[in-house]
mmCIF file with all atom_site columns, C-alpha atoms in Angstrom:
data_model
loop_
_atom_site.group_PDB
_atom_site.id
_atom_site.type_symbol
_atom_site.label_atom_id
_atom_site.label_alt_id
_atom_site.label_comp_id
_atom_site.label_asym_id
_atom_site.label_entity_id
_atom_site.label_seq_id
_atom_site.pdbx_PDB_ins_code
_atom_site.Cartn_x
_atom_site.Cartn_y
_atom_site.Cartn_z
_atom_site.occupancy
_atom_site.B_iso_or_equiv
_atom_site.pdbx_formal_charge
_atom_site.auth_seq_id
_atom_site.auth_comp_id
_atom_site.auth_asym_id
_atom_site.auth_atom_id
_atom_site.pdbx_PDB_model_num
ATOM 1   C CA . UNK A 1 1   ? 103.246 116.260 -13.640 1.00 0.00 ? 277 UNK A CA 1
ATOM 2   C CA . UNK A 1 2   ? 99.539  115.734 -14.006 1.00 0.00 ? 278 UNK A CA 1
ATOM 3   C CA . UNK A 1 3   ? 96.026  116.789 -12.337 1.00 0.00 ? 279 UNK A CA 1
ATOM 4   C CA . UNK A 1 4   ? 92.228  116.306 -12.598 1.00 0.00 ? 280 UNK A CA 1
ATOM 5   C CA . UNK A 1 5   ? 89.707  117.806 -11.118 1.00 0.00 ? 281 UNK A CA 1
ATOM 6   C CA . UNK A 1 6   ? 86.772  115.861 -10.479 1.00 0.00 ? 282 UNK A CA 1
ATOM 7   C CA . UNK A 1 7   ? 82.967  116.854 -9.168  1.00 0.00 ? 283 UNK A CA 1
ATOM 8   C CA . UNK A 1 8   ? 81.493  113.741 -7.941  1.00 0.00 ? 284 UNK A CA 1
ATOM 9   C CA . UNK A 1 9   ? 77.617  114.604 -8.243  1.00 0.00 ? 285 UNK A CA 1
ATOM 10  C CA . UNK A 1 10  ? 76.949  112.453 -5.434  1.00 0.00 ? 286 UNK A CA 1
ATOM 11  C CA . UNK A 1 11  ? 79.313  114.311 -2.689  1.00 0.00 ? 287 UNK A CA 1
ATOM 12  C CA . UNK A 1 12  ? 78.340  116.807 -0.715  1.00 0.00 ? 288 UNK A CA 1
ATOM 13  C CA . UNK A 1 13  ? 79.107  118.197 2.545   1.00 0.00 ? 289 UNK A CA 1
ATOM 14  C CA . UNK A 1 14  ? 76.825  119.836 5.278   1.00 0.00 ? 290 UNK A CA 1
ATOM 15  C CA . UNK A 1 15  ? 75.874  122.652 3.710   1.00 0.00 ? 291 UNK A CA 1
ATOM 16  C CA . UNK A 1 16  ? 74.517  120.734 0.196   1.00 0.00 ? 292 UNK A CA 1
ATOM 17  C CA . UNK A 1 17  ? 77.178  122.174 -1.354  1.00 0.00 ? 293 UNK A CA 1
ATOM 18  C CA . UNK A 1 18  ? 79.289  119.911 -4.570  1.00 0.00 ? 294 UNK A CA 1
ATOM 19  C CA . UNK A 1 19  ? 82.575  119.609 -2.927  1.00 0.00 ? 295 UNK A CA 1
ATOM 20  C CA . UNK A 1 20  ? 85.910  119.757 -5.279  1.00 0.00 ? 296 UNK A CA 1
ATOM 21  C CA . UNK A 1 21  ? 88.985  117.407 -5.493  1.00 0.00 ? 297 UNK A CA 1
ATOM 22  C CA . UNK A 1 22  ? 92.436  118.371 -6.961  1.00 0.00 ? 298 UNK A CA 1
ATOM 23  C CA . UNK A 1 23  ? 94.382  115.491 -7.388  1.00 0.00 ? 299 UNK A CA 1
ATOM 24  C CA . UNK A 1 24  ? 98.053  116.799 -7.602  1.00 0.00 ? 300 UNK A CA 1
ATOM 25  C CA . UNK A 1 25  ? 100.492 113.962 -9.277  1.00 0.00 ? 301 UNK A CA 1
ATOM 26  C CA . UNK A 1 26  ? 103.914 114.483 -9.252  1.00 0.00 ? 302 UNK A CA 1
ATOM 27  C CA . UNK A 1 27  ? 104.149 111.568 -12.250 1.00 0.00 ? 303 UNK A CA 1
ATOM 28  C CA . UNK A 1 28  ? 102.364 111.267 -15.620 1.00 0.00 ? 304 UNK A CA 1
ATOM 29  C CA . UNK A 1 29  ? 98.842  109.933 -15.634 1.00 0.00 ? 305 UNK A CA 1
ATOM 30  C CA . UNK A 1 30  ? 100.592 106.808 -16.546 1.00 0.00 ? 306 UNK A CA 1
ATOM 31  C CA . UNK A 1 31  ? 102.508 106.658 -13.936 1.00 0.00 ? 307 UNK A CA 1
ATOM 32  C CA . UNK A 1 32  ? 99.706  107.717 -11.047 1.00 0.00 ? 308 UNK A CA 1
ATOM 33  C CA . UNK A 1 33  ? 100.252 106.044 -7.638  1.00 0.00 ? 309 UNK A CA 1
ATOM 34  C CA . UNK A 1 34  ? 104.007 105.893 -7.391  1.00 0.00 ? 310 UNK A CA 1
ATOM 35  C CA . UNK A 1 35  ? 104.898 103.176 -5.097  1.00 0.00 ? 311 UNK A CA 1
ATOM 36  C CA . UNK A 1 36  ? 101.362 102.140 -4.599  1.00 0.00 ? 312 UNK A CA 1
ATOM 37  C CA . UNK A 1 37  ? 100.446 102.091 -8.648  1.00 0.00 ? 313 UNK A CA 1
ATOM 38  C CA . UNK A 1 38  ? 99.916  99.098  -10.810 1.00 0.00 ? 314 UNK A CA 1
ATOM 39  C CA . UNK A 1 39  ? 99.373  98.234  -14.299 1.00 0.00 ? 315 UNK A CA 1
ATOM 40  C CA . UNK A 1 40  ? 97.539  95.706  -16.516 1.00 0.00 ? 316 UNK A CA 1
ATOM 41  C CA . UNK A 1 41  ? 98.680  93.851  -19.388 1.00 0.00 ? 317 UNK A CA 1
ATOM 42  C CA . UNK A 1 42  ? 96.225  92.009  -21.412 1.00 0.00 ? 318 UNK A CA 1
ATOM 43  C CA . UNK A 1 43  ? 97.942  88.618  -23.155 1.00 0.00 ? 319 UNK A CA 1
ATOM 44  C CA . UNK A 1 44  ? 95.597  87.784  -25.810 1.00 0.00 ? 320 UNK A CA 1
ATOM 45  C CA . UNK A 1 45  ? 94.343  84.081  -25.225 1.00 0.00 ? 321 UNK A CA 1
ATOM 46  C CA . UNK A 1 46  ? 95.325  84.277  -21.407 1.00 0.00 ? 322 UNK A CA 1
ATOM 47  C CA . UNK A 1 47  ? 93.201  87.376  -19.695 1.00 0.00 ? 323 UNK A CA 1
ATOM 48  C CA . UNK A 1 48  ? 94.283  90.628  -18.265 1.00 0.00 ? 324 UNK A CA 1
ATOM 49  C CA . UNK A 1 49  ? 97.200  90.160  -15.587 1.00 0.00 ? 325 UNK A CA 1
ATOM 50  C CA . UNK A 1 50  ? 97.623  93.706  -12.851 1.00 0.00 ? 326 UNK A CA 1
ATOM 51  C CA . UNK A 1 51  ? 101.526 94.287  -11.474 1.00 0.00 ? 327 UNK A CA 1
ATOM 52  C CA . UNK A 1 52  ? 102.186 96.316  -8.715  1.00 0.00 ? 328 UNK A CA 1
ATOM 53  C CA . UNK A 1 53  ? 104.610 99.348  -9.711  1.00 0.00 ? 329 UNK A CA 1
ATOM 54  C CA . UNK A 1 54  ? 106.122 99.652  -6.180  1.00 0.00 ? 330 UNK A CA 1
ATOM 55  C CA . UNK A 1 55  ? 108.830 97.376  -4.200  1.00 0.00 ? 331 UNK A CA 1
ATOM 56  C CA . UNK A 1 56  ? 106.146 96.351  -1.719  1.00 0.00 ? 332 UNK A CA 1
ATOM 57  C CA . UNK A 1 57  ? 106.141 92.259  -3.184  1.00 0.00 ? 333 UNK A CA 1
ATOM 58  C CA . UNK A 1 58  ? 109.650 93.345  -3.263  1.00 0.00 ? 334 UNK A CA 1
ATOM 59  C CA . UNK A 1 59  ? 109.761 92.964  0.790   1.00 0.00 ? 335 UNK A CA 1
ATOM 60  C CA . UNK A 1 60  ? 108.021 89.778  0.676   1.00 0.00 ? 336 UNK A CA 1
ATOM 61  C CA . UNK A 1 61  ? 110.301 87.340  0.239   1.00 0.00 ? 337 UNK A CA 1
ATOM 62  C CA . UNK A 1 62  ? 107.712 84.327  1.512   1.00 0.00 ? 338 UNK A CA 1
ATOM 63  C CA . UNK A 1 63  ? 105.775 85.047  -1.245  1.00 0.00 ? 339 UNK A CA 1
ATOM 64  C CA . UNK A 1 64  ? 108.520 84.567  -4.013  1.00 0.00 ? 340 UNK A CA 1
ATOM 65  C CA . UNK A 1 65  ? 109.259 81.282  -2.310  1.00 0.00 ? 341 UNK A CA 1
ATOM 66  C CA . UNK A 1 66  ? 105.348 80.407  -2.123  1.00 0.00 ? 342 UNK A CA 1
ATOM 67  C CA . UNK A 1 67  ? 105.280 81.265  -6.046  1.00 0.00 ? 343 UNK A CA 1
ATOM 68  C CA . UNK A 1 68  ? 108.644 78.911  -7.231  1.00 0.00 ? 344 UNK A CA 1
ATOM 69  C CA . UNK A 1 69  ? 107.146 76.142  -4.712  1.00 0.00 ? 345 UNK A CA 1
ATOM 70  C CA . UNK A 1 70  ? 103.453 76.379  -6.493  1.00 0.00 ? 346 UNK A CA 1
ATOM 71  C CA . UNK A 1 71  ? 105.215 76.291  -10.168 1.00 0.00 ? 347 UNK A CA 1
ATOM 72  C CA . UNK A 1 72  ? 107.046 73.192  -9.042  1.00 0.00 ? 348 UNK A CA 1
ATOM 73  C CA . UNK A 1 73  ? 110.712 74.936  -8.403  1.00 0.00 ? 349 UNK A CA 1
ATOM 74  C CA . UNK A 1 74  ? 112.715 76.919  -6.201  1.00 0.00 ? 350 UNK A CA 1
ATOM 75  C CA . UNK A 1 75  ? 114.696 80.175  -6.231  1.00 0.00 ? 351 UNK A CA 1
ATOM 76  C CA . UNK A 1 76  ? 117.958 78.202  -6.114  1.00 0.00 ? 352 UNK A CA 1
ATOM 77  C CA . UNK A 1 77  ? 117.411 76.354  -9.562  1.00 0.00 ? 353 UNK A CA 1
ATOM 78  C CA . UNK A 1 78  ? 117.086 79.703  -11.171 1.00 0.00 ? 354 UNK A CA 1
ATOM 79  C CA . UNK A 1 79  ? 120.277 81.093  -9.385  1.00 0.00 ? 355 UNK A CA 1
ATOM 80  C CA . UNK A 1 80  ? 118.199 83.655  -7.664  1.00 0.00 ? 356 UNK A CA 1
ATOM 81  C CA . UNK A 1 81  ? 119.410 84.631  -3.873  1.00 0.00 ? 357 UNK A CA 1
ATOM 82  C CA . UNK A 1 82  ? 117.558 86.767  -1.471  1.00 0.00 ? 358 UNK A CA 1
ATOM 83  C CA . UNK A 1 83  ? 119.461 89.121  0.539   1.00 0.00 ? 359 UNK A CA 1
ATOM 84  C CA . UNK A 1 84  ? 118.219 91.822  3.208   1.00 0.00 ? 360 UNK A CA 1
ATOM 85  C CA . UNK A 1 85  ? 119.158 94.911  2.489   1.00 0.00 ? 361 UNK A CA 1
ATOM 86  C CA . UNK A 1 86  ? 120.380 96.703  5.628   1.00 0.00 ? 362 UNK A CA 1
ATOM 87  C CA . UNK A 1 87  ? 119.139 99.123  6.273   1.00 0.00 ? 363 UNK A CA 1
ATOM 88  C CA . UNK A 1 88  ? 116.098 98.795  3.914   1.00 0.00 ? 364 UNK A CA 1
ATOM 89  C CA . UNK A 1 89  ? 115.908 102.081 2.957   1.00 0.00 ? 365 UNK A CA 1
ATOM 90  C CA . UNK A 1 90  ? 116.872 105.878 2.927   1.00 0.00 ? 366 UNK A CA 1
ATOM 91  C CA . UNK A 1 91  ? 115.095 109.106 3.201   1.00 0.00 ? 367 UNK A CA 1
ATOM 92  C CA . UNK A 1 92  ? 116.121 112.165 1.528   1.00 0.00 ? 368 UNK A CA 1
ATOM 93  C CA . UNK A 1 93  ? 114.441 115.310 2.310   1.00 0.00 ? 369 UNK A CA 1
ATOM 94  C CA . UNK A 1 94  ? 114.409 118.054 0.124   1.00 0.00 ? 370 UNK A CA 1
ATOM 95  C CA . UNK A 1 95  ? 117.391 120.439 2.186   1.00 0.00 ? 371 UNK A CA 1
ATOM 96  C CA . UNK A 1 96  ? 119.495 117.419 1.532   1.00 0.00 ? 372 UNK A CA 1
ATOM 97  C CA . UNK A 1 97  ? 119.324 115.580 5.238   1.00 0.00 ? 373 UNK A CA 1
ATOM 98  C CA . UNK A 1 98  ? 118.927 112.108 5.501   1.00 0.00 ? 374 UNK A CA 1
ATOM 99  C CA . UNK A 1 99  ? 117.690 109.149 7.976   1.00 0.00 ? 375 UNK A CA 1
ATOM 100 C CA . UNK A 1 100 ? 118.336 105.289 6.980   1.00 0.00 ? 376 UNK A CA 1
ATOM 101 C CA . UNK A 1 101 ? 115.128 103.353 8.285   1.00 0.00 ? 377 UNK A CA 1
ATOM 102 C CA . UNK A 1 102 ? 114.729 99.669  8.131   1.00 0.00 ? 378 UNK A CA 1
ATOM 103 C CA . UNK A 1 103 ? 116.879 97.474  10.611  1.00 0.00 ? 379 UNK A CA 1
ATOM 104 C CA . UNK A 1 104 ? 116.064 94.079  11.175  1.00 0.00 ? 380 UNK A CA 1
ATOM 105 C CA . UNK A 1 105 ? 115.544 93.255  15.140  1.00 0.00 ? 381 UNK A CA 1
ATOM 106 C CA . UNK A 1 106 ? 118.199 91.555  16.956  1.00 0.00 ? 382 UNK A CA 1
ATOM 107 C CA . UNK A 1 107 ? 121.379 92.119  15.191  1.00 0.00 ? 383 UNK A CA 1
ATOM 108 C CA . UNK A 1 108 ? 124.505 92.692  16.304  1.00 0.00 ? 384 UNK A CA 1
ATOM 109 C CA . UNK A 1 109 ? 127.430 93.843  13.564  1.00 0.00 ? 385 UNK A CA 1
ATOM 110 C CA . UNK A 1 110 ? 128.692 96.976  12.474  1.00 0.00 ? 386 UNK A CA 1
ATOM 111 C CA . UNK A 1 111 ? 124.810 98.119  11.524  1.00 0.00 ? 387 UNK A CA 1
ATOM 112 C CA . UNK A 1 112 ? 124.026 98.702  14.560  1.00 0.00 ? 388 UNK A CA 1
ATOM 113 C CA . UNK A 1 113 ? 126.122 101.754 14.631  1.00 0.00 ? 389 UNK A CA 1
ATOM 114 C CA . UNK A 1 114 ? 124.165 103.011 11.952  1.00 0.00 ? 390 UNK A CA 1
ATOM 115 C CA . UNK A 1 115 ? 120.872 102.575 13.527  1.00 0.00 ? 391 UNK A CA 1
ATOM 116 C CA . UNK A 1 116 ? 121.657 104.196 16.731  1.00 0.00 ? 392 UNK A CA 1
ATOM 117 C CA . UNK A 1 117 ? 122.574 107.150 14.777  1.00 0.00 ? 393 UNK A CA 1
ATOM 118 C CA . UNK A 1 118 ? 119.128 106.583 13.035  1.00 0.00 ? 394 UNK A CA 1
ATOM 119 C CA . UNK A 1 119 ? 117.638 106.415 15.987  1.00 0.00 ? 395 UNK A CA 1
ATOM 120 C CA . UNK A 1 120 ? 119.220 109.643 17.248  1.00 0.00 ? 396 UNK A CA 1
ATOM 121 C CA . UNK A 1 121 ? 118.522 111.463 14.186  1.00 0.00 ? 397 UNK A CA 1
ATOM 122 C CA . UNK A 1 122 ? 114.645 110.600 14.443  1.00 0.00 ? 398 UNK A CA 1
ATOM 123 C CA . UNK A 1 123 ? 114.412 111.609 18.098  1.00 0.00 ? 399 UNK A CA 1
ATOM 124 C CA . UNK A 1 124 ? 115.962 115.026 16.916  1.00 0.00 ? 400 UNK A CA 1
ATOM 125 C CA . UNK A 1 125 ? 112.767 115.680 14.307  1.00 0.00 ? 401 UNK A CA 1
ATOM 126 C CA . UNK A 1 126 ? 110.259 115.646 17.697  1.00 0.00 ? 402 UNK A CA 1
ATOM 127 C CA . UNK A 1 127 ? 110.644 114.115 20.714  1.00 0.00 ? 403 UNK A CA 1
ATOM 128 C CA . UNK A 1 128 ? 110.246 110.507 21.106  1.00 0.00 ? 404 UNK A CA 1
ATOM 129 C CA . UNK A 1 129 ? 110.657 110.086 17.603  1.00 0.00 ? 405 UNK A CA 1
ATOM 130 C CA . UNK A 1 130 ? 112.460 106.813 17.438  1.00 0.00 ? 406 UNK A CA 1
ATOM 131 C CA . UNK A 1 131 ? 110.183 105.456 20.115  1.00 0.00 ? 407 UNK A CA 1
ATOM 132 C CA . UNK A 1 132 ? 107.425 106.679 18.000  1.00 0.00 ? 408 UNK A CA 1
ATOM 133 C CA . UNK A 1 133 ? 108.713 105.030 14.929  1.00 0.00 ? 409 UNK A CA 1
ATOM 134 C CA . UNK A 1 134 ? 109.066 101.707 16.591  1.00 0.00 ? 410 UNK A CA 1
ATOM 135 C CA . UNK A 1 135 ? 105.008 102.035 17.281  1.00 0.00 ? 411 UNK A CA 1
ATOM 136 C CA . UNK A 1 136 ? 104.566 102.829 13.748  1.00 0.00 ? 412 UNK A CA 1
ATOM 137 C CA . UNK A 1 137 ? 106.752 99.831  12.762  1.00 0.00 ? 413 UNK A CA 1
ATOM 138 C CA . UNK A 1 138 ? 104.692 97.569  15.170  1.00 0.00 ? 414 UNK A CA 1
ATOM 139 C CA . UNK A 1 139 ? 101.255 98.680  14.199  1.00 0.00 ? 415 UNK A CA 1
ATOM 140 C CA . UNK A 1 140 ? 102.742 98.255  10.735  1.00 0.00 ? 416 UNK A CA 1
ATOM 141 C CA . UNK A 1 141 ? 103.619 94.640  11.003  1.00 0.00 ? 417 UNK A CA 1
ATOM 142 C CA . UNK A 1 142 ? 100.285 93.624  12.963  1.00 0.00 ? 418 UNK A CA 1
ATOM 143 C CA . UNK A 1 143 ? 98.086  95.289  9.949   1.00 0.00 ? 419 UNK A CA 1
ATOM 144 C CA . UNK A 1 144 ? 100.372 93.105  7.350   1.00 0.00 ? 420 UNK A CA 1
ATOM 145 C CA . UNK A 1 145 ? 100.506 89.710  9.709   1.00 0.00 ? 421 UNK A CA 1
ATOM 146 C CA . UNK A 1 146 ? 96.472  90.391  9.921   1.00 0.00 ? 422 UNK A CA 1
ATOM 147 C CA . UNK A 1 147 ? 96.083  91.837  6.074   1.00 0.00 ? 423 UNK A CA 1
ATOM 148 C CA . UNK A 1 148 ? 98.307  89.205  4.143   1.00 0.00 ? 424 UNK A CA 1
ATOM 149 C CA . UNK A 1 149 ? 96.287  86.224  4.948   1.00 0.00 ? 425 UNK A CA 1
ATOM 150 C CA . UNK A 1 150 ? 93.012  87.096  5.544   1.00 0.00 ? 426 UNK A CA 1
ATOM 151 C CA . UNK A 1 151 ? 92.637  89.973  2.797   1.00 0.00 ? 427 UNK A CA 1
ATOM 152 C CA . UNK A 1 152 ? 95.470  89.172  -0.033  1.00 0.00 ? 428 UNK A CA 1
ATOM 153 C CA . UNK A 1 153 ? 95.203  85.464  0.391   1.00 0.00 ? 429 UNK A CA 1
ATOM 154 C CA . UNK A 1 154 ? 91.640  85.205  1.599   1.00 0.00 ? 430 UNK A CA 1
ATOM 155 C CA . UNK A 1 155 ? 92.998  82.438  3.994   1.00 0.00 ? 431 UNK A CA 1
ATOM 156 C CA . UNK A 1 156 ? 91.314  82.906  7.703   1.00 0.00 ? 432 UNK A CA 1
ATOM 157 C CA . UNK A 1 157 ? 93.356  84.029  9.940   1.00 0.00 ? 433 UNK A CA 1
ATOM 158 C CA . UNK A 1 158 ? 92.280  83.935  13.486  1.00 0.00 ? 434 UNK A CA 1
ATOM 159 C CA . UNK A 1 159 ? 95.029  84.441  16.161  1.00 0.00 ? 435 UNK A CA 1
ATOM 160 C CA . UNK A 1 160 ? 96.422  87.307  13.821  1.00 0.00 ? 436 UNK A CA 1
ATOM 161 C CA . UNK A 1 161 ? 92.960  89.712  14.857  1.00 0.00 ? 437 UNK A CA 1
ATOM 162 C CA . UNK A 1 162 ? 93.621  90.778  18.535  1.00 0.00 ? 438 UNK A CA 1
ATOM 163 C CA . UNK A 1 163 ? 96.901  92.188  17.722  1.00 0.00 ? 439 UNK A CA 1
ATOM 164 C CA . UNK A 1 164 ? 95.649  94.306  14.666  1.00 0.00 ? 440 UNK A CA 1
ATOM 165 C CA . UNK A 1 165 ? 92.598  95.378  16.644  1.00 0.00 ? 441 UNK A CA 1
ATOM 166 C CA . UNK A 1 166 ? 94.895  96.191  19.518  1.00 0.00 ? 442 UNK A CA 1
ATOM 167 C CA . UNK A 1 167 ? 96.888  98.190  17.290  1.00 0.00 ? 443 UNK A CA 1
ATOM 168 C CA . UNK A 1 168 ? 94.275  100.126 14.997  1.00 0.00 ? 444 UNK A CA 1
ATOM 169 C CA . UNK A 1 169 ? 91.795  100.945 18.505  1.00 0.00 ? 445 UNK A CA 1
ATOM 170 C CA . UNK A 1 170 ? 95.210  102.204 20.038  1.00 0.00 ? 446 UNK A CA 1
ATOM 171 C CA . UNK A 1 171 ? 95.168  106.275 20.885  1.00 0.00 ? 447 UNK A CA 1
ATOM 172 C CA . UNK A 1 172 ? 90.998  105.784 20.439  1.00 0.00 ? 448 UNK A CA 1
ATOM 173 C CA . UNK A 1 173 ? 91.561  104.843 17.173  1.00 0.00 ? 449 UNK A CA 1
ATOM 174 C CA . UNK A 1 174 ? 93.863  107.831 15.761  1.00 0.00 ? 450 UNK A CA 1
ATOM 175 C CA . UNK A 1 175 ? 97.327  107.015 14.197  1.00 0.00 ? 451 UNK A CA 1
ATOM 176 C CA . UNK A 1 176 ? 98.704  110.598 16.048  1.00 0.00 ? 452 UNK A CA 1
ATOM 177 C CA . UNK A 1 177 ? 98.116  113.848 15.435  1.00 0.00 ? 453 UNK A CA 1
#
């Protein structure tokens, strides 16, 4: 575990007072971020290359495919095969419950099973909860079909700004409360 304290001599808060920030990390100060930490290696003669820690590239598969196709290859001629993981993930809270999260749409085998009891099990942390996940999940996927292209990729992007505007002026603008 790690922490820093840090008095930023240009913050201050109504009253001209310096504020304070404790940074808690539950990881080394190597290690800071978790899922959304990177790292840099510098390759003398090549230049300074940052890698994401966390599984987010992971998820995009596109983006593997967009990498082979720009070195001249594919996934295949390297024996490497993409499969979904279903369900994506699992969450385990600290008294030991669990809720699996990450179905794909549409599917009808013997996962769906499992994400009905999903479902059921988020609805029992607060009401509407799986209906509430589902907006998360949508608001989700219009900030990455709006983010990926025209703020990873710097490729304009159009037709993907009403939904993410929809989505991030939705509830006035708050995520809930």
């Amino acid at each position: 575990a790690s922490s820093s304290r840090s008095k930023p001599n240009d913050s201050r808060n109504d009253d001209d007072s310096v504020v304070e920030v404790l940074l808690l990390e539950k990881n080394s100060e190597e290690m800071a971020g978790g899922r959304c930490g990177s790292f840099d290696r510098v390759i003398k003669g090549k230049g300074t290359f940052r890698h994401e820690r966390g599984p987010s590239l992971l998820l995009l598969k596109d983006e593997y495919e967009k990498l082979f196709t720009d070195c001249g290859s594919t996934s295949e001629q390297h024996d490497l095969k993409f499969a979904q993981c279903v369900p994506a993930y699992q969450v385990v809270f600290d008294d030991g419950d669990t809720v699996e999260l990450g179905f794909p749409g549409g599917r009808a085998d013997s996962k769906c099973n499992r994400e009905s009891l999903s479902r059921e099990k988020l609805d029992s942390f607060e009401k509407d909860g799986a209906t509430k996940w589902d907006e998360y999940m949508k608001a989700s996927s219009a900030f990455l079909d709006c983010g990926l292209p025209n703020f990873i990729e710097e490729r304009l992007d159009l037709a993907s700004f009403p939904e993410f505007v929809y989505q991030a002026l939705r509830q006035g603008g708050k995520v809930r409360d």
